[in-house]
RNA sequence: GGGUGGUUAGCUCAGCUGGUUCAGAGCACCUGCCUUACAAGCAGGGGGUCACUGGUUCGAAUCCAGUACCACCCACCA
């Protein structure tokens, strides 16, 4: 499908993306244009695609980031870099395990425990093989030019190897440890999760005030019978091992050192004093439950309190809770409150709103539970990353994210990396066993990838999904092997990601990359906003407010979707998306399509159009004004666009290209080169137009790859290997900017606009041709304008056209002044004097106030003294223009 | 409790290093047009005290401080 306009006869008026998108994607793939090479001698440009979950379906966030990454990749490829965009997927531990478990239940009515670990993991792999490619296929629909030959999966052999390797390294460095600590436990997924995976949600609940009886001795000593504590979690009462008050609290001085009786169990616990307790909060007395609350755990440590665990891993209460054993924690809460009330110990109940932690995955309420887990000491890693940041080894765009990054790094806590799941990277740790097969706790574990000794068993846990993700920028390139890919493409150029995973992923990659490879894994971090619904809510399954990118692509075309997402992607701002916004992109694609149809009518399919002139400045001078203007506009835009893109202002760049295509090229340039009725367009003119158009297509290609490739291929015969995707990005050439041409052309544009305005305001019937008299400010302009009369003919309905430096204003004419040039249009019989007077009056008022402000400024000594010369000159020129225009308008009004 | 972002046209939003030719885009609206590329279009037009209050400056939508509201992130007060 390499050649030009074979379907010339029947090009539909409306662009239909469906007919071409898949074909071009296949073509690019067949031509191997996405593949990056290590032997080209070009400078590398690398982006690692944030790996979507294998369970996932493409959502708008992916589409946005895909559009951004692809635009950057295609741009750099065209700019002569060896561009590698490496795709892949994430095994997504919990999410995937859940999906397969659900399926297992549905199809075989079994749990994972029914079939056993090995069989279950096999099933997950099967599932992954079958469904894991869905999301990457969906990505292709968007037109992403990533190197599929290098696609990776976080549980690939190589990546798994990197994971084990890093675990062992960190362990050897003393940065990994195992310990029995309170962790965030998800009773639904039955695993520990990290602090980052816990969300805090506001929840309406109660604060129960409960009287704890004092033991006899304390009561008789103090003369007090009860101490009242306040709690939001009465179900943990059986696990209390102390009551605590503030050491300085007057009310409780006599109780410190005494004992209270824990309701429901009758256990006697000490009353202790600890600074942590706030005197003015609640009753000033706190029940201490070290096994089920982080703060209480710390208090317990300080006072050597026993730790009584009453909650099982599934959220039910265990035998240590006494009669509540076997009840779910929330049922137990009700039961205990009921019992307390019966015993008369419930003092009062208040409504209370608090923040509760829920698992970001299952949304289950997190239970702080003591358990054996593996941790990474993060401080040393964070310090290195912060140093690298200060040294400018990587930069955030927009820069404010650096502060957020630092805030987190400075308060970093150790990372729980073990998960009680089956799907994931096994922890490379082995235990000796006793004769009955159970773990021999008297002997140390051994860290090793392979089983070190017959009979040893491997740690049953797997690693947090992010423990493989944080290696992504280099594990995907073959690290820890010193591969050619790694040497050539690492460190990567830019990471494109949403800020929602700054802590989960971006920060950890920086820490990991710097620690393991000695280099920041990317130079730039471009943080995009988050795509939300039109009310500003996150898109989620539960709200059912998602907009499916595939549906949108189907409806509007991939280019339209990409256009829209990028144009809305302003520096770090969230995007409130409404499906109708894709019409913008669709309309623009259609505009391009029709510009092509127009040119196509004048194409000579057999011609091989020459284009040497565009590179020959001498030939340049022979060019018509509108070509010199168009070239100037194009090259000015290229300069702006290059600058915008280098700072990740993709929206600004795209908007400028949009305006160049639509406003300049379509509305002016193409209109001006339209041939006369019935006459064919001159071949030269067609050639020039096509060459401009090709440049525009190049500029647009990174953003709208399909339609630009389609049109580009149809514009000329191309050899099989020629493609827009591998064409050269047009460089900015200052010599192509002709200020004189721009100035004159702009004047003509203004004159034409003004004449159109007069016609419209004066309600001149459309068919009626008018006389146009222009009295330019200078004889030179008069000469120039007269030369360009054909331009006026093209754009206006004129009977006669007079350009005369000394023209008199005919009676009964409508008039205007632009840039000192006067326009008269005799409209005998048609002119509505009141209307005209009003129009001119309005213009005069505008000019007067403008002139006034400029004069005020220019009469200000301080302005003259302080403002840069250029600005002052500018103001003077403005003043002069305004004064001239005003004068003429006033004369006209007087007439 | 700490922090970040937002507040600009009826709606959704751009507007970088301050300079009345930057107050702008798309949609919506009004007036003409099915002009042989495009009605998903063309031409013309209306519409904004740039949240508020101060400050810095010759000059502020833009920089600073404070206020109000909205959104988000972080945080161990039961």
Coordinates of C-alpha atoms in Angstrom, one line a residue, chain A residues 256-806:
Chain A
X256 CA -1.2 5.2 88.2
X257 CA 0.5 2.0 89.3
X258 CA -2.8 0.5 90.1
X259 CA -4.9 -2.0 88.1
X260 CA -8.1 -2.1 86.2
X261 CA -10.2 -5.1 85.2
X262 CA -10.7 -5.6 81.5
X263 CA -14.4 -6.0 80.9
X264 CA -15.5 -9.2 79.1
X265 CA -12.4 -11.1 80.3
X266 CA -12.0 -10.1 83.9
X267 CA -8.2 -9.8 83.4
X268 CA -6.3 -7.5 85.7
X269 CA -4.1 -5.0 83.8
X270 CA -1.9 -2.3 85.0
X271 CA -2.7 1.4 84.8
X272 CA 0.3 3.1 83.3
X273 CA 1.4 6.6 82.5
X274 CA 2.6 7.5 79.1
X275 CA 3.2 10.8 77.3
X276 CA 1.4 9.6 74.2
X277 CA -2.0 10.0 75.9
X278 CA -3.7 13.3 75.3
X279 CA -5.3 14.6 78.5
X280 CA -7.9 16.6 76.8
X281 CA -9.1 14.0 74.4
X282 CA -11.9 11.6 75.2
X283 CA -11.8 10.8 78.8
X284 CA -8.1 11.2 79.0
X285 CA -7.7 7.5 79.6
X286 CA -6.7 5.0 76.9
X287 CA -7.1 1.3 76.6
X288 CA -3.8 -0.2 75.4
X289 CA -4.1 -3.0 72.9
X290 CA -0.6 -3.7 71.6
X291 CA -1.6 -6.5 69.2
X292 CA -4.1 -4.5 67.3
X293 CA -3.0 -0.9 67.2
X294 CA 0.2 0.6 66.1
X295 CA 0.4 3.3 68.8
X296 CA -0.6 0.8 71.4
X297 CA 2.1 -1.5 70.1
X298 CA 4.7 1.2 70.8
X299 CA 3.3 1.9 74.2
X300 CA 3.5 -1.8 74.9
X301 CA 7.1 -1.9 73.9
X302 CA 7.9 1.0 76.2
X303 CA 6.2 -0.6 79.1
X304 CA 7.0 -4.2 78.4
X305 CA 3.4 -5.1 78.1
X306 CA 2.3 -8.5 77.0
X307 CA 0.8 -8.8 73.6
X308 CA -2.4 -10.7 73.2
X309 CA -3.6 -11.4 69.7
X310 CA -7.3 -12.1 69.5
X311 CA -7.9 -11.7 65.8
X312 CA -7.4 -14.4 63.1
X313 CA -6.1 -13.7 59.6
X314 CA -9.6 -13.9 58.2
X315 CA -10.9 -11.2 60.6
X316 CA -12.6 -13.5 63.0
X317 CA -11.8 -13.6 66.7
X318 CA -9.8 -16.4 68.1
X319 CA -9.9 -18.4 71.4
X320 CA -8.0 -15.7 73.3
X321 CA -11.1 -13.5 73.0
X322 CA -13.0 -16.0 75.1
X323 CA -16.6 -16.3 74.4
X324 CA -16.4 -14.2 71.2
X325 CA -14.2 -16.8 69.6
X326 CA -15.2 -17.5 66.0
X327 CA -17.2 -14.4 65.5
X328 CA -16.4 -11.9 62.8
X329 CA -14.7 -8.8 64.2
X330 CA -17.7 -6.6 63.4
X331 CA -20.2 -9.0 64.9
X332 CA -18.0 -9.3 67.9
X333 CA -18.1 -5.5 68.2
X334 CA -21.9 -5.5 68.5
X335 CA -21.9 -8.5 70.9
X336 CA -19.3 -6.9 73.2
X337 CA -21.1 -3.5 73.2
X338 CA -24.3 -5.4 74.1
X339 CA -22.6 -7.2 76.9
X340 CA -21.1 -4.1 78.3
X341 CA -24.4 -2.4 78.2
X342 CA -26.0 -5.3 80.1
X343 CA -23.2 -5.1 82.7
X344 CA -23.8 -1.3 83.0
X345 CA -20.3 -0.5 81.9
X346 CA -21.3 1.4 78.8
X347 CA -21.2 5.0 79.9
X348 CA -22.3 6.7 76.7
X349 CA -22.0 6.5 72.9
X350 CA -21.1 9.3 70.7
X351 CA -21.4 9.6 67.0
X352 CA -17.9 9.8 65.6
X353 CA -16.3 10.3 62.2
X354 CA -12.9 8.8 61.8
X355 CA -10.5 7.8 59.1
X356 CA -10.3 4.1 58.6
X357 CA -7.7 2.3 56.5
X358 CA -9.0 0.1 53.7
X359 CA -7.1 -2.0 51.2
X360 CA -6.8 -0.1 48.0
X361 CA -7.3 -3.5 46.2
X362 CA -10.1 -5.2 48.1
X363 CA -11.5 -2.2 49.9
X364 CA -11.7 -4.3 53.0
X365 CA -11.0 -2.6 56.3
X366 CA -7.4 -3.2 57.2
X367 CA -6.6 -5.0 60.4
X368 CA -3.2 -4.2 62.1
X369 CA -1.9 -7.6 62.8
X370 CA 1.4 -9.0 64.1
X371 CA 3.1 -11.3 61.7
X372 CA 6.4 -12.5 60.3
X373 CA 7.2 -10.4 57.3
X374 CA 10.2 -9.3 55.1
X375 CA 11.1 -5.7 55.0
X376 CA 13.4 -3.4 53.1
X377 CA 15.2 -0.7 55.0
X378 CA 14.4 2.3 52.8
X379 CA 16.3 5.2 54.5
X380 CA 19.7 4.5 52.9
X381 CA 18.1 4.1 49.5
X382 CA 16.0 7.3 49.9
X383 CA 19.1 9.3 50.9
X384 CA 20.9 8.3 47.7
X385 CA 17.9 9.2 45.6
X386 CA 17.6 12.6 47.3
X387 CA 21.2 13.3 46.7
X388 CA 20.9 12.4 43.1
X389 CA 17.9 14.7 42.8
X390 CA 19.8 17.6 44.4
X391 CA 22.7 16.9 42.0
X392 CA 20.2 17.3 39.1
X393 CA 20.6 13.8 37.8
X394 CA 16.9 13.8 37.0
X395 CA 14.2 16.4 36.7
X396 CA 10.5 16.5 37.2
X397 CA 8.1 18.1 34.7
X398 CA 6.3 20.0 36.1
X399 CA 8.9 20.7 38.8
X400 CA 6.6 20.9 41.7
X401 CA 6.5 17.1 41.9
X402 CA 10.0 17.2 43.1
X403 CA 8.7 18.7 46.4
X404 CA 6.2 15.9 46.7
X405 CA 8.9 13.4 46.0
X406 CA 11.1 14.9 48.7
X407 CA 8.4 15.0 51.2
X408 CA 7.8 11.3 50.8
X409 CA 11.4 10.4 50.8
X410 CA 12.1 12.3 53.9
X411 CA 9.4 10.5 55.8
X412 CA 10.0 7.1 54.3
X413 CA 9.3 4.0 56.3
X414 CA 10.4 0.5 55.8
X415 CA 8.8 -1.4 53.0
X416 CA 6.9 -4.7 53.7
X417 CA 7.8 -6.7 50.6
X418 CA 6.4 -10.2 51.5
X419 CA 2.9 -11.1 50.5
X420 CA 1.0 -14.1 51.5
X421 CA 0.0 -14.9 48.0
X422 CA 0.7 -17.7 45.5
X423 CA 1.1 -15.6 42.3
X424 CA 4.3 -13.7 42.2
X425 CA 8.1 -14.0 42.7
X426 CA 9.0 -16.5 45.3
X427 CA 11.2 -15.2 48.0
X428 CA 14.7 -16.8 47.6
X429 CA 15.0 -17.9 51.2
X430 CA 15.2 -21.5 52.4
X431 CA 14.5 -23.1 55.7
X432 CA 15.8 -26.3 57.3
X433 CA 13.1 -28.7 58.3
X434 CA 12.5 -31.0 61.1
X435 CA 11.7 -34.7 60.6
X436 CA 8.0 -34.0 60.4
X437 CA 8.5 -31.6 57.6
X438 CA 7.9 -28.4 59.6
X439 CA 10.4 -25.6 59.7
X440 CA 13.2 -25.9 62.1
X441 CA 13.1 -22.5 63.8
X442 CA 16.3 -23.2 65.7
X443 CA 18.4 -22.9 62.5
X444 CA 19.0 -19.8 60.4
X445 CA 17.4 -19.5 57.0
X446 CA 19.6 -19.5 53.9
X447 CA 19.2 -17.0 51.1
X448 CA 19.6 -18.6 47.7
X449 CA 17.9 -18.8 44.4
X450 CA 18.3 -22.6 44.1
X451 CA 17.5 -25.0 46.9
X452 CA 20.7 -25.1 48.9
X453 CA 20.3 -28.5 50.3
X454 CA 18.1 -31.5 49.9
X455 CA 15.0 -31.3 52.2
X456 CA 15.0 -27.6 52.7
X457 CA 11.8 -25.7 52.0
X458 CA 11.4 -22.3 50.4
X459 CA 9.7 -19.4 52.1
X460 CA 6.1 -19.7 51.1
X461 CA 5.6 -16.0 50.5
X462 CA 5.9 -14.1 47.3
X463 CA 7.2 -10.5 46.8
X464 CA 5.2 -7.4 46.4
X465 CA 4.4 -6.7 42.8
X466 CA 6.2 -3.4 43.0
X467 CA 9.4 -5.3 44.0
X468 CA 9.7 -6.3 40.3
X469 CA 8.3 -3.0 39.0
X470 CA 10.9 -0.9 40.6
X471 CA 13.5 -2.7 38.5
X472 CA 11.5 -2.2 35.3
X473 CA 13.8 0.5 33.6
X474 CA 16.8 -1.9 33.6
X475 CA 15.5 -5.4 34.2
X476 CA 13.7 -5.1 30.9
X477 CA 17.1 -4.4 29.2
X478 CA 18.7 -7.6 30.5
X479 CA 20.2 -6.3 33.7
X480 CA 22.0 -7.7 35.8
X481 CA 23.7 -9.1 32.7
X482 CA 25.8 -6.5 30.9
X483 CA 23.8 -6.7 27.7
X484 CA 24.2 -4.6 24.7
X485 CA 20.7 -3.2 25.2
X486 CA 21.5 -2.2 28.7
X487 CA 24.7 -0.5 27.8
X488 CA 23.1 1.3 24.9
X489 CA 19.7 2.3 26.1
X490 CA 20.2 2.8 29.8
X491 CA 19.6 5.1 31.5
X492 CA 16.3 5.9 29.8
X493 CA 15.3 9.3 28.6
X494 CA 12.0 10.1 30.1
X495 CA 9.4 8.4 32.3
X496 CA 5.8 9.3 31.5
X497 CA 3.5 8.5 34.4
X498 CA 0.4 9.7 36.3
X499 CA 1.1 11.3 39.7
X500 CA -1.1 8.7 41.3
X501 CA 1.8 6.2 41.3
X502 CA 4.6 8.7 42.3
X503 CA 5.2 6.9 45.6
X504 CA 4.3 3.4 44.5
X505 CA 6.4 3.3 41.5
X506 CA 8.3 6.4 40.3
X507 CA 10.1 7.1 43.6
X508 CA 10.9 3.4 44.1
X509 CA 12.3 3.1 40.6
X510 CA 14.5 6.1 41.3
X511 CA 15.7 4.6 44.5
X512 CA 16.2 1.1 43.0
X513 CA 17.8 2.4 39.8
X514 CA 20.3 4.6 41.7
X515 CA 21.1 1.9 44.2
X516 CA 21.5 -1.0 41.8
X517 CA 22.9 0.6 38.6
X518 CA 24.5 3.7 40.1
X519 CA 22.5 5.9 37.8
X520 CA 19.1 7.5 37.9
X521 CA 16.9 5.3 35.6
X522 CA 15.6 8.3 33.7
X523 CA 16.6 11.9 33.0
X524 CA 13.2 13.3 33.0
X525 CA 10.0 12.5 34.8
X526 CA 6.9 13.8 33.0
X527 CA 4.0 13.6 35.3
X528 CA 0.7 13.8 33.6
X529 CA -2.6 14.6 35.2
X530 CA -5.3 12.0 35.9
X531 CA -8.2 11.5 33.5
X532 CA -11.5 12.1 35.3
X533 CA -15.1 12.2 34.3
X534 CA -16.8 15.4 33.4
X535 CA -17.8 16.0 37.0
X536 CA -14.1 15.7 38.1
X537 CA -14.5 12.3 39.7
X538 CA -12.0 9.5 39.1
X539 CA -13.2 7.0 36.6
X540 CA -14.0 3.8 38.4
X541 CA -15.9 0.6 37.9
X542 CA -18.0 1.2 40.9
X543 CA -19.2 4.6 39.7
X544 CA -19.5 3.2 36.2
X545 CA -18.4 6.6 34.9
X546 CA -15.5 5.3 32.8
X547 CA -15.1 6.2 29.2
X548 CA -13.8 3.3 27.2
X549 CA -11.0 4.4 24.9
X550 CA -11.7 1.6 22.5
X551 CA -15.3 2.7 22.1
X552 CA -14.0 6.2 21.5
X553 CA -11.5 5.0 18.9
X554 CA -14.2 3.0 17.2
X555 CA -16.5 6.0 17.2
X556 CA -14.1 8.9 16.4
X557 CA -10.8 7.2 15.2
X558 CA -7.5 6.8 17.1
X559 CA -6.1 10.0 15.8
X560 CA -9.1 12.0 17.1
X561 CA -8.8 10.4 20.5
X562 CA -5.0 11.1 20.6
X563 CA -5.5 14.6 19.5
X564 CA -8.1 15.3 22.1
X565 CA -6.1 13.8 24.9
X566 CA -3.0 15.6 24.1
X567 CA -4.7 19.0 23.6
X568 CA -6.3 18.6 27.0
X569 CA -3.1 17.5 28.7
X570 CA -1.9 20.8 30.2
X571 CA 1.1 20.8 32.5
X572 CA 0.1 18.5 35.4
X573 CA -3.5 19.3 35.3
X574 CA -6.2 16.7 35.6
X575 CA -8.4 16.2 32.6
X576 CA -12.1 16.4 33.0
X577 CA -13.2 14.4 30.0
X578 CA -16.5 14.5 28.2
X579 CA -16.9 12.1 25.2
X580 CA -18.1 14.9 23.0
X581 CA -14.7 16.5 23.2
X582 CA -13.4 13.8 20.8
X583 CA -15.4 15.7 18.1
X584 CA -12.6 18.3 18.1
X585 CA -10.2 15.7 17.0
X586 CA -12.6 14.1 14.6
X587 CA -13.3 17.4 13.0
X588 CA -9.7 18.2 12.7
X589 CA -8.9 14.9 11.1
X590 CA -11.8 15.6 8.7
X591 CA -10.4 19.0 7.9
X592 CA -7.0 17.5 7.0
X593 CA -8.7 14.8 4.9
X594 CA -10.5 17.4 2.9
X595 CA -7.4 19.5 2.5
X596 CA -6.0 16.4 1.0
X597 CA -9.0 15.9 -1.2
X598 CA -8.6 19.4 -2.5
X599 CA -5.0 18.9 -3.4
X600 CA -5.7 15.5 -4.8
X601 CA -7.9 17.0 -7.4
X602 CA -4.9 18.7 -8.8
X603 CA -2.4 15.9 -8.4
X604 CA -0.7 14.5 -11.4
X605 CA -0.4 10.8 -10.4
X606 CA 2.5 10.2 -12.7
X607 CA 4.5 13.2 -11.9
X608 CA 7.2 12.8 -9.2
X609 CA 7.0 16.2 -7.9
X610 CA 10.2 18.2 -7.8
X611 CA 11.0 19.9 -4.6
X612 CA 14.5 21.2 -5.0
X613 CA 13.2 24.8 -4.8
X614 CA 12.3 24.5 -1.2
X615 CA 15.9 24.1 -0.3
X616 CA 17.3 26.7 -2.6
X617 CA 17.2 30.2 -1.2
X618 CA 17.8 31.8 -4.6
X619 CA 14.8 30.2 -6.0
X620 CA 13.0 31.3 -2.9
X621 CA 12.8 34.9 -4.0
X622 CA 10.8 34.0 -7.1
X623 CA 8.1 32.5 -4.9
X624 CA 4.7 34.1 -4.8
X625 CA 3.9 36.1 -1.7
X626 CA 1.6 33.5 -0.2
X627 CA 4.2 30.8 -0.5
X628 CA 6.8 33.0 1.2
X629 CA 4.3 33.8 3.9
X630 CA 3.3 30.1 4.3
X631 CA 7.0 29.1 4.6
X632 CA 7.5 31.8 7.2
X633 CA 4.5 30.6 9.2
X634 CA 5.7 27.0 9.0
X635 CA 9.2 27.7 10.2
X636 CA 8.1 30.1 12.9
X637 CA 5.8 27.3 14.1
X638 CA 8.5 24.7 14.0
X639 CA 10.7 26.8 16.2
X640 CA 7.9 27.2 18.7
X641 CA 6.9 23.6 18.6
X642 CA 10.5 22.4 19.1
X643 CA 10.7 24.6 22.1
X644 CA 7.4 23.4 23.5
X645 CA 8.1 19.8 23.0
X646 CA 11.5 20.0 24.7
X647 CA 9.7 21.1 27.8
X648 CA 6.9 18.5 27.5
X649 CA 4.3 21.2 26.6
X650 CA 2.7 18.9 24.1
X651 CA -0.6 20.6 24.3
X652 CA 0.9 24.0 23.3
X653 CA 2.8 22.4 20.5
X654 CA -0.2 20.6 19.1
X655 CA -2.4 23.7 19.3
X656 CA 0.1 25.7 17.3
X657 CA 0.2 23.0 14.6
X658 CA -3.6 22.8 14.6
X659 CA -3.8 26.6 14.0
X660 CA -1.1 26.5 11.4
X661 CA -3.0 23.8 9.5
X662 CA -6.5 25.1 9.9
X663 CA -6.2 28.8 10.1
X664 CA -3.2 29.5 7.9
X665 CA -3.0 26.6 5.5
X666 CA -6.6 25.8 4.9
X667 CA -8.4 29.1 5.4
X668 CA -5.8 31.3 3.6
X669 CA -3.2 29.4 1.7
X670 CA -5.5 26.9 0.0
X671 CA -8.2 29.4 -0.7
X672 CA -5.6 31.6 -2.4
X673 CA -4.3 29.0 -4.7
X674 CA -7.7 27.7 -5.7
X675 CA -7.7 27.8 -9.5
X676 CA -10.1 29.9 -11.6
X677 CA -13.3 28.3 -12.6
X678 CA -12.7 25.4 -14.9
X679 CA -9.0 26.0 -15.1
X680 CA -6.6 23.4 -13.7
X681 CA -4.2 24.4 -11.1
X682 CA -0.7 25.1 -12.3
X683 CA 1.7 22.3 -11.7
X684 CA 4.1 24.6 -9.9
X685 CA 1.4 25.8 -7.6
X686 CA 0.3 22.3 -6.8
X687 CA 3.9 21.3 -6.1
X688 CA 4.4 24.1 -3.7
X689 CA 1.2 23.3 -1.9
X690 CA 2.1 19.7 -1.6
X691 CA 5.5 20.4 -0.2
X692 CA 4.0 22.7 2.4
X693 CA 1.4 20.1 3.2
X694 CA 4.0 17.4 3.6
X695 CA 5.8 19.5 6.2
X696 CA 2.5 19.9 8.0
X697 CA 1.9 16.2 7.9
X698 CA 5.3 15.6 9.4
X699 CA 4.7 18.0 12.2
X700 CA 1.4 16.3 12.9
X701 CA 2.5 12.8 12.6
X702 CA 3.7 12.2 16.2
X703 CA 0.3 13.2 17.3
X704 CA -2.0 11.8 14.6
X705 CA 0.0 9.0 13.0
X706 CA -2.6 7.2 11.0
X707 CA -4.2 9.9 8.9
X708 CA -0.9 11.6 8.3
X709 CA 0.7 8.5 7.0
X710 CA -2.3 7.7 4.9
X711 CA -2.3 11.2 3.3
X712 CA 1.5 11.3 3.0
X713 CA 1.5 8.1 1.1
X714 CA -1.2 9.2 -1.2
X715 CA 0.4 12.5 -2.1
X716 CA 3.1 11.0 -4.1
X717 CA 4.5 7.7 -5.2
X718 CA 6.6 6.3 -2.4
X719 CA 8.9 3.4 -2.5
X720 CA 8.0 0.4 -0.3
X721 CA 10.4 1.4 2.4
X722 CA 9.5 5.1 2.4
X723 CA 7.1 6.0 5.2
X724 CA 6.2 9.1 7.1
X725 CA 7.0 7.4 10.4
X726 CA 10.7 7.2 9.4
X727 CA 10.9 10.5 7.6
X728 CA 12.9 13.4 8.8
X729 CA 11.5 15.9 11.2
X730 CA 11.5 19.3 9.6
X731 CA 14.2 21.5 11.1
X732 CA 13.6 25.1 11.9
X733 CA 15.3 27.2 9.3
X734 CA 15.6 30.9 10.1
X735 CA 16.3 31.7 6.4
X736 CA 12.7 30.5 5.6
X737 CA 11.2 33.3 7.7
X738 CA 10.6 36.3 5.5
X739 CA 9.5 39.2 7.7
X740 CA 8.7 41.4 4.7
X741 CA 6.4 38.8 3.2
X742 CA 4.7 38.2 6.6
X743 CA 4.2 41.9 7.0
X744 CA 2.6 42.5 3.6
X745 CA 0.6 39.4 3.8
X746 CA -0.8 40.3 7.2
X747 CA -1.8 43.7 5.9
X748 CA -3.6 42.0 3.0
X749 CA -5.3 39.7 5.5
X750 CA -6.4 42.6 7.6
X751 CA -7.8 44.5 4.6
X752 CA -9.7 41.5 3.4
X753 CA -11.1 40.8 6.8
X754 CA -12.2 44.4 7.1
X755 CA -13.9 44.4 3.7
X756 CA -15.7 41.2 4.6
X757 CA -16.7 42.8 7.9
X758 CA -18.1 45.8 6.1
X759 CA -20.1 43.6 3.7
X760 CA -21.5 41.7 6.6
X761 CA -22.3 44.6 8.8
X762 CA -23.8 46.6 5.9
X763 CA -25.9 43.5 5.0
X764 CA -24.6 43.6 1.5
X765 CA -26.4 40.8 -0.4
X766 CA -24.1 37.9 -1.0
X767 CA -24.4 38.0 -4.8
X768 CA -23.7 41.7 -5.1
X769 CA -20.3 42.6 -6.2
X770 CA -18.9 45.8 -4.8
X771 CA -16.3 48.4 -5.7
X772 CA -13.4 48.4 -3.3
X773 CA -11.2 51.4 -3.0
X774 CA -8.1 51.2 -0.9
X775 CA -6.1 54.3 -0.1
X776 CA -2.9 53.0 1.4
X777 CA -0.8 55.0 3.8
X778 CA 2.2 55.1 1.6
X779 CA 2.9 54.9 -2.2
X780 CA 5.1 51.9 -1.6
X781 CA 2.2 49.9 -0.1
X782 CA 0.0 51.1 -2.9
X783 CA 2.3 49.5 -5.4
X784 CA 2.6 46.3 -3.4
X785 CA -1.1 46.0 -2.9
X786 CA -1.8 46.6 -6.6
X787 CA 0.5 43.8 -7.5
X788 CA -1.4 41.5 -5.3
X789 CA -4.8 42.3 -6.6
X790 CA -5.5 38.6 -7.5
X791 CA -5.5 37.8 -3.8
X792 CA -8.3 40.2 -3.3
X793 CA -10.1 38.8 -6.2
X794 CA -9.9 35.3 -4.8
X795 CA -11.1 36.2 -1.4
X796 CA -13.7 38.8 -2.1
X797 CA -16.6 39.4 -4.4
X798 CA -15.5 42.5 -6.1
X799 CA -16.6 44.3 -9.2
X800 CA -13.9 46.9 -9.3
X801 CA -10.7 47.2 -7.3
X802 CA -8.8 50.5 -7.0
X803 CA -5.6 51.0 -5.1
X804 CA -4.7 54.7 -5.1
X805 CA -2.6 56.5 -2.7
X806 CA -4.5 59.7 -3.3

